[in-house]
Coordinates of C-alpha atoms and ligand atoms in Angstrom, one line a residue:
M26 CA 12.2 -23.3 -1.3
S27 CA 9.9 -25.2 1.0
E28 CA 6.5 -24.1 2.3
T29 CA 6.0 -21.7 5.2
T30 CA 5.3 -23.3 8.6
N31 CA 4.3 -21.7 11.9
L32 CA 6.7 -23.8 14.0
R33 CA 9.4 -21.6 15.3
P34 CA 12.7 -22.9 16.9
D35 CA 13.2 -21.6 20.4
R36 CA 16.8 -20.4 19.5
A37 CA 18.0 -21.2 23.0
A38 CA 21.6 -21.6 21.9
W39 CA 21.5 -18.1 20.4
L40 CA 19.5 -16.3 23.1
K41 CA 21.0 -18.0 26.1
G42 CA 24.5 -18.9 24.9
P43 CA 26.3 -22.1 23.9
A44 CA 25.5 -24.0 27.2
A45 CA 21.8 -24.0 26.3
S46 CA 20.5 -26.4 23.7
C47 CA 17.7 -25.7 21.3
S48 CA 14.5 -27.8 22.0
M49 CA 13.6 -27.9 18.4
K50 CA 16.7 -28.2 16.3
P51 CA 16.4 -26.9 12.7
E52 CA 16.5 -29.6 10.0
V53 CA 19.9 -30.1 8.3
L54 CA 19.0 -28.8 4.9
A55 CA 20.4 -29.7 1.5
R56 CA 20.2 -26.0 0.6
P57 CA 20.6 -23.9 3.8
W58 CA 20.2 -20.1 3.4
R59 CA 22.7 -17.9 5.0
L60 CA 21.6 -14.3 4.8
V61 CA 22.2 -10.9 6.5
L62 CA 19.3 -8.5 6.9
L63 CA 20.3 -4.8 6.8
G64 CA 18.3 -1.6 7.1
A65 CA 17.5 1.3 9.4
P66 CA 15.9 0.6 12.9
G67 CA 12.2 -0.1 12.5
V68 CA 12.4 -0.8 8.7
G69 CA 11.0 -4.3 9.4
K70 CA 14.0 -6.6 9.5
G71 CA 12.8 -8.6 12.5
T72 CA 9.3 -9.0 10.9
Q73 CA 10.9 -10.2 7.6
A74 CA 13.3 -12.5 9.5
E75 CA 10.3 -14.2 11.2
L76 CA 8.5 -14.7 7.9
L77 CA 11.6 -15.8 6.1
G78 CA 12.6 -18.1 9.0
S79 CA 9.3 -20.0 8.5
R80 CA 9.8 -20.4 4.8
L81 CA 13.6 -21.0 4.7
K82 CA 13.7 -23.0 8.0
A83 CA 16.6 -20.9 9.1
C84 CA 16.9 -19.4 12.6
Q85 CA 16.6 -15.6 13.1
L86 CA 19.8 -14.6 14.8
S87 CA 19.1 -11.1 16.3
T88 CA 21.8 -9.5 18.4
G89 CA 19.3 -7.1 19.8
D90 CA 17.2 -10.1 21.0
V91 CA 20.3 -11.5 22.8
F92 CA 20.8 -8.2 24.7
R93 CA 17.1 -7.9 25.5
A94 CA 17.1 -11.6 26.8
A95 CA 20.1 -10.6 29.1
K96 CA 17.9 -7.9 30.6
G97 CA 15.6 -10.6 32.0
L98 CA 18.5 -12.1 34.0
K99 CA 19.4 -11.2 37.6
E100 CA 22.2 -8.7 37.8
C101 CA 24.5 -11.3 39.4
E102 CA 23.9 -13.6 36.4
R103 CA 25.0 -11.0 33.9
S104 CA 28.6 -10.3 32.8
P105 CA 29.7 -6.7 33.4
A106 CA 30.0 -6.3 29.6
M107 CA 26.3 -7.4 29.2
T108 CA 25.2 -4.9 31.9
A109 CA 27.1 -2.1 30.1
A110 CA 25.6 -3.2 26.8
L111 CA 22.1 -2.7 28.3
G112 CA 23.0 0.9 29.1
Y113 CA 24.1 1.6 25.5
M114 CA 20.9 0.0 24.2
S115 CA 18.5 1.9 26.4
R116 CA 20.1 5.2 25.2
G117 CA 19.8 4.0 21.6
E118 CA 23.6 3.9 21.1
L119 CA 25.5 1.0 19.5
V120 CA 27.0 -1.5 21.8
P121 CA 30.9 -1.5 21.4
D122 CA 32.2 -3.8 18.8
T123 CA 34.4 -5.8 21.3
T124 CA 31.3 -6.7 23.3
V125 CA 29.2 -7.6 20.3
L126 CA 32.0 -9.7 18.8
A127 CA 32.7 -11.6 22.0
M128 CA 29.1 -12.5 22.1
I129 CA 29.2 -13.7 18.5
Q130 CA 32.3 -15.7 19.1
E131 CA 30.5 -17.6 21.9
R132 CA 27.7 -18.4 19.4
T133 CA 29.5 -19.5 16.3
S134 CA 27.7 -22.9 16.4
C135 CA 24.6 -21.0 15.3
L136 CA 26.5 -19.9 12.2
T137 CA 27.5 -23.4 11.3
C138 CA 24.0 -24.8 12.0
G139 CA 22.8 -27.0 9.1
G140 CA 19.6 -25.1 8.9
G141 CA 21.4 -21.9 7.8
F142 CA 20.8 -18.5 9.5
L143 CA 19.2 -15.1 9.1
L144 CA 21.4 -12.5 10.8
D145 CA 19.3 -9.6 12.0
G146 CA 21.1 -6.5 13.5
F147 CA 24.6 -8.0 13.0
P148 CA 26.9 -6.8 11.5
R149 CA 26.3 -3.2 12.2
T150 CA 29.7 -1.6 11.6
V151 CA 32.4 -2.3 9.1
T152 CA 34.6 -3.7 11.9
Q153 CA 31.8 -6.2 12.7
A154 CA 31.3 -7.1 9.0
E155 CA 35.0 -7.7 8.6
A156 CA 35.0 -9.9 11.7
L157 CA 32.0 -11.9 10.3
Q158 CA 33.8 -12.5 7.0
G159 CA 36.8 -13.8 9.0
I160 CA 34.7 -16.2 11.1
L161 CA 32.8 -17.5 8.0
K162 CA 36.0 -18.0 6.0
E163 CA 37.5 -19.9 8.9
K164 CA 34.4 -22.2 9.0
G165 CA 34.3 -22.6 5.2
I166 CA 30.9 -20.9 5.0
K167 CA 29.7 -18.3 2.4
L168 CA 26.9 -15.8 2.7
D169 CA 24.2 -16.2 0.1
G170 CA 23.2 -12.5 0.2
V171 CA 22.7 -9.3 2.2
L172 CA 19.1 -8.0 2.1
D173 CA 19.1 -4.3 2.4
Y174 CA 15.5 -3.0 3.2
R175 CA 14.8 0.6 2.3
L176 CA 11.9 2.8 3.5
P177 CA 11.2 6.6 3.9
L178 CA 11.9 7.9 7.4
E179 CA 8.3 9.0 8.2
E180 CA 7.1 5.4 7.7
I181 CA 9.9 4.0 9.8
V182 CA 8.9 6.3 12.7
S183 CA 5.3 5.2 12.5
R184 CA 6.4 1.5 12.5
L185 CA 8.5 2.0 15.6
S186 CA 6.0 4.0 17.6
G187 CA 3.3 1.3 17.2
R188 CA 5.6 -1.7 17.7
R189 CA 4.9 -4.3 20.4
T190 CA 7.2 -7.2 21.1
C191 CA 6.4 -10.5 23.0
A192 CA 8.4 -10.6 26.2
G193 CA 8.6 -14.4 25.8
C194 CA 9.3 -15.5 22.3
K195 CA 10.2 -12.0 20.9
A196 CA 7.6 -12.2 18.1
V197 CA 6.9 -8.7 16.7
Y198 CA 3.5 -7.0 16.3
H199 CA 2.2 -3.5 15.4
V200 CA -0.8 -2.0 17.1
T201 CA -2.5 -1.2 13.8
G202 CA -0.4 -2.8 11.1
R203 CA 0.1 -6.3 12.5
P204 CA -2.1 -6.6 15.6
S205 CA -2.2 -9.7 17.8
K206 CA -5.5 -11.6 17.8
V207 CA -6.0 -10.7 21.5
A208 CA -4.8 -7.2 22.5
G209 CA -1.6 -7.4 24.5
V210 CA -1.1 -11.2 24.1
C211 CA 1.3 -13.0 21.8
D212 CA -0.5 -15.2 19.2
Q213 CA 2.4 -17.7 19.2
C214 CA 3.2 -18.3 22.9
G215 CA 0.6 -16.4 24.9
G216 CA 3.3 -14.1 26.3
K217 CA 2.8 -10.5 27.3
L218 CA 3.3 -7.9 24.5
V219 CA 5.5 -4.9 25.6
Q220 CA 6.8 -1.7 24.2
R221 CA 10.6 -1.6 23.8
E222 CA 12.5 0.9 26.0
D223 CA 14.5 2.1 23.0
D224 CA 11.4 3.0 21.0
R225 CA 11.1 6.3 23.0
A226 CA 11.4 9.3 20.7
E227 CA 14.8 10.4 22.1
A228 CA 16.4 6.9 21.8
V229 CA 14.9 6.6 18.3
R230 CA 16.8 9.8 17.2
V231 CA 20.1 8.4 18.6
R232 CA 19.5 5.0 16.9
M233 CA 18.8 6.7 13.5
A234 CA 22.0 8.8 13.8
A235 CA 24.1 5.7 14.7
Y236 CA 22.6 3.9 11.7
Q237 CA 23.5 6.7 9.3
Q238 CA 27.0 7.0 10.7
S239 CA 28.0 3.4 11.4
T240 CA 25.7 1.0 9.6
S241 CA 24.9 2.6 6.2
P242 CA 28.6 2.2 5.1
L243 CA 27.9 -1.5 5.1
T244 CA 25.9 -1.3 1.9
A245 CA 29.1 -0.3 0.0
F246 CA 31.1 -3.0 1.9
Y247 CA 28.6 -5.7 0.7
E248 CA 28.1 -4.2 -2.7
K249 CA 31.9 -4.6 -3.4
L250 CA 31.5 -8.3 -2.4
G251 CA 28.6 -8.7 -4.9
L252 CA 26.3 -9.7 -2.1
L253 CA 24.0 -6.7 -1.7
I254 CA 20.3 -7.1 -2.6
T255 CA 18.2 -3.9 -2.2
I256 CA 14.5 -4.4 -1.4
E257 CA 11.8 -1.8 -1.2
A258 CA 10.2 -2.1 2.2
T259 CA 6.9 -0.4 1.4
G260 CA 3.6 -2.3 1.6
T261 CA 2.4 -5.0 4.0
P262 CA 4.8 -7.4 5.6
E263 CA 3.5 -10.2 3.4
E264 CA 4.1 -8.1 0.2
I265 CA 7.6 -7.4 1.3
F266 CA 8.1 -11.0 2.1
L267 CA 6.9 -12.1 -1.3
R268 CA 9.2 -9.5 -2.9
T269 CA 12.1 -11.0 -0.9
V270 CA 11.3 -14.6 -1.8
D271 CA 11.1 -13.6 -5.5
V272 CA 14.6 -12.1 -5.4
L273 CA 15.9 -15.2 -3.6
Q274 CA 14.3 -17.6 -6.0
A275 CA 16.1 -15.9 -8.8
R276 CA 19.4 -16.6 -7.1
I277 CA 18.9 -20.4 -6.7
Ligands
AP5_322 P1 17.9 -4.3 17.3 O1 17.1 -5.1 18.1 O2 18.7 -4.9 16.2 O3 17.0 -3.2 16.7 P2 17.1 -2.3 15.4 O4 18.1 -2.6 14.3 O5 17.0 -0.9 15.9 O6 15.9 -2.7 14.6 P3 14.5 -2.9 15.2 O7 14.3 -4.2 15.9 O8 14.1 -1.6 15.9 O9 13.6 -2.8 13.9 P4 13.3 -3.9 12.7 O10 13.9 -3.4 11.5 O11 13.7 -5.3 13.2 O12 11.8 -3.7 12.6 P5 10.6 -4.6 13.1 O13 10.5 -5.9 12.3 O14 10.6 -4.8 14.6 O15 19.0 -3.4 18.1 C1 18.6 -2.7 19.3 C2 19.8 -2.2 20.0 O16 20.7 -3.2 20.4 C3 20.7 -1.2 19.1 O17 20.2 0.1 19.2 C4 22.0 -1.4 19.8 O18 22.1 -0.6 21.0 C5 22.1 -2.9 20.2 N1 22.7 -3.7 19.2 C6 22.1 -4.8 18.6 N2 22.9 -5.3 17.7 C7 24.1 -4.6 17.7 C8 25.3 -4.7 17.0 N3 25.5 -5.6 16.1 N4 26.2 -3.7 17.3 C9 26.0 -2.8 18.2 N5 24.9 -2.7 18.9 C10 23.9 -3.5 18.7 O19 9.3 -3.7 12.7 C11 9.1 -2.5 13.4 C12 7.6 -2.3 13.6 O20 7.0 -2.1 12.3 C13 6.9 -3.5 14.2 O21 5.8 -3.1 15.0 C14 6.3 -4.3 13.0 O22 5.1 -5.0 13.3 C15 6.0 -3.1 12.1 N6 6.1 -3.5 10.7 C16 7.0 -4.3 10.1 N7 6.8 -4.4 8.8 C17 5.7 -3.6 8.5 C18 5.0 -3.3 7.3 N8 5.4 -3.8 6.2 N9 4.0 -2.4 7.4 C19 3.6 -1.9 8.6 N10 4.2 -2.2 9.8 C20 5.3 -3.0 9.7

C-alpha cells in the first residue's frame, strides 16, 4: 500500500456523469482496491473513504454526493427522476432502486477505472447489491472486501449533529471532532462549509429506520460471499483509518 497524499481527484465523471472528464485521472495501479463501505448513516463512511482514498489512490464513489451535486443544478437541467430523488433525500428516505441503478449504469466507467474504487452509500438494498454483483461480473471485476463500520447509536447521533460538509469538494468536517482550520471554510478547496438538510433530527430518524430495514440485511448478503470485514468505528478518524489499513494489509 502506498503513502497517503493530499491530492484528491475531482471525481467529475462520477459527480457530473459520463460526459464529464476527471481533471486528475487516478493512476492505473498494479493493485487497485475495490471496496464497499457499509454502516449506518453518520458512522463515518465518508470520512474513512476520504482517508482511504488518499492512501489507496482510489476514488470515493458516493451516491449521496451525486444526488447532492444534482441539487446545485437548475431545475431544467435535472432529470425528473433526479428531482424526485432530491425529495426522498430531504425526507431521509431511500431513493428508489430503479433511480439509483440507472445512475450507476451511467457511471460504470468509474467501476472499471484502473485506480479502483471505494463505494460509499451504494449498495444500500439487497436489490442494489445483486445488481452490483451483476455489473461487476459482466466487467470481469471482483470486490476485494466490504468494510462494515459499527458504532453505538448515541455516538452516531452526535457525529451527525456536528457534521459540516464542503459545498464545493464535499470534504467532511465535524464542528468539534474534525474542525476546519478556519471556521466555515474548507481546508482543501476554500469552499463554504454547510450543514446537510437531512441531518435534521426528523430526517435522521427516518434514515436510521431505512438503514435498519433495508441496508442492514446486506451484512448477511456479503458475509455469505466471504467479503464482509467488520470494523469497530470508535475512536478518532485516524485510529479507525489505521484499523482499516491493518485489516486490508492482512488481505494482500
Ligand atoms: P449518504 O450521503 O450516503 O449518507 P449516509 O449513508 O446517510 O451517510 P452519511 O453521509 O450521513 O454518513 P457517513 O457514514 O458518510 O459519515 P461521515 O463520514 O459524513 O446518503 C444520503 C441520502 O441519499 C440517503 O438518505 C438517501 O436518501 C440517498 N441515497 C444515497 N445513496 C442511496 C442508495 N444507494 N439508495 C437509495 N438512496 C440513496 O461522518 C459523520 C460526521 O461524523 C462528520 O461530521 C465527521 O466529521 C464525523 N466523524 C467521522 N468520523 C468520526 C470519528 N471517528 N470521531 C468523531 N467524529 C467523526
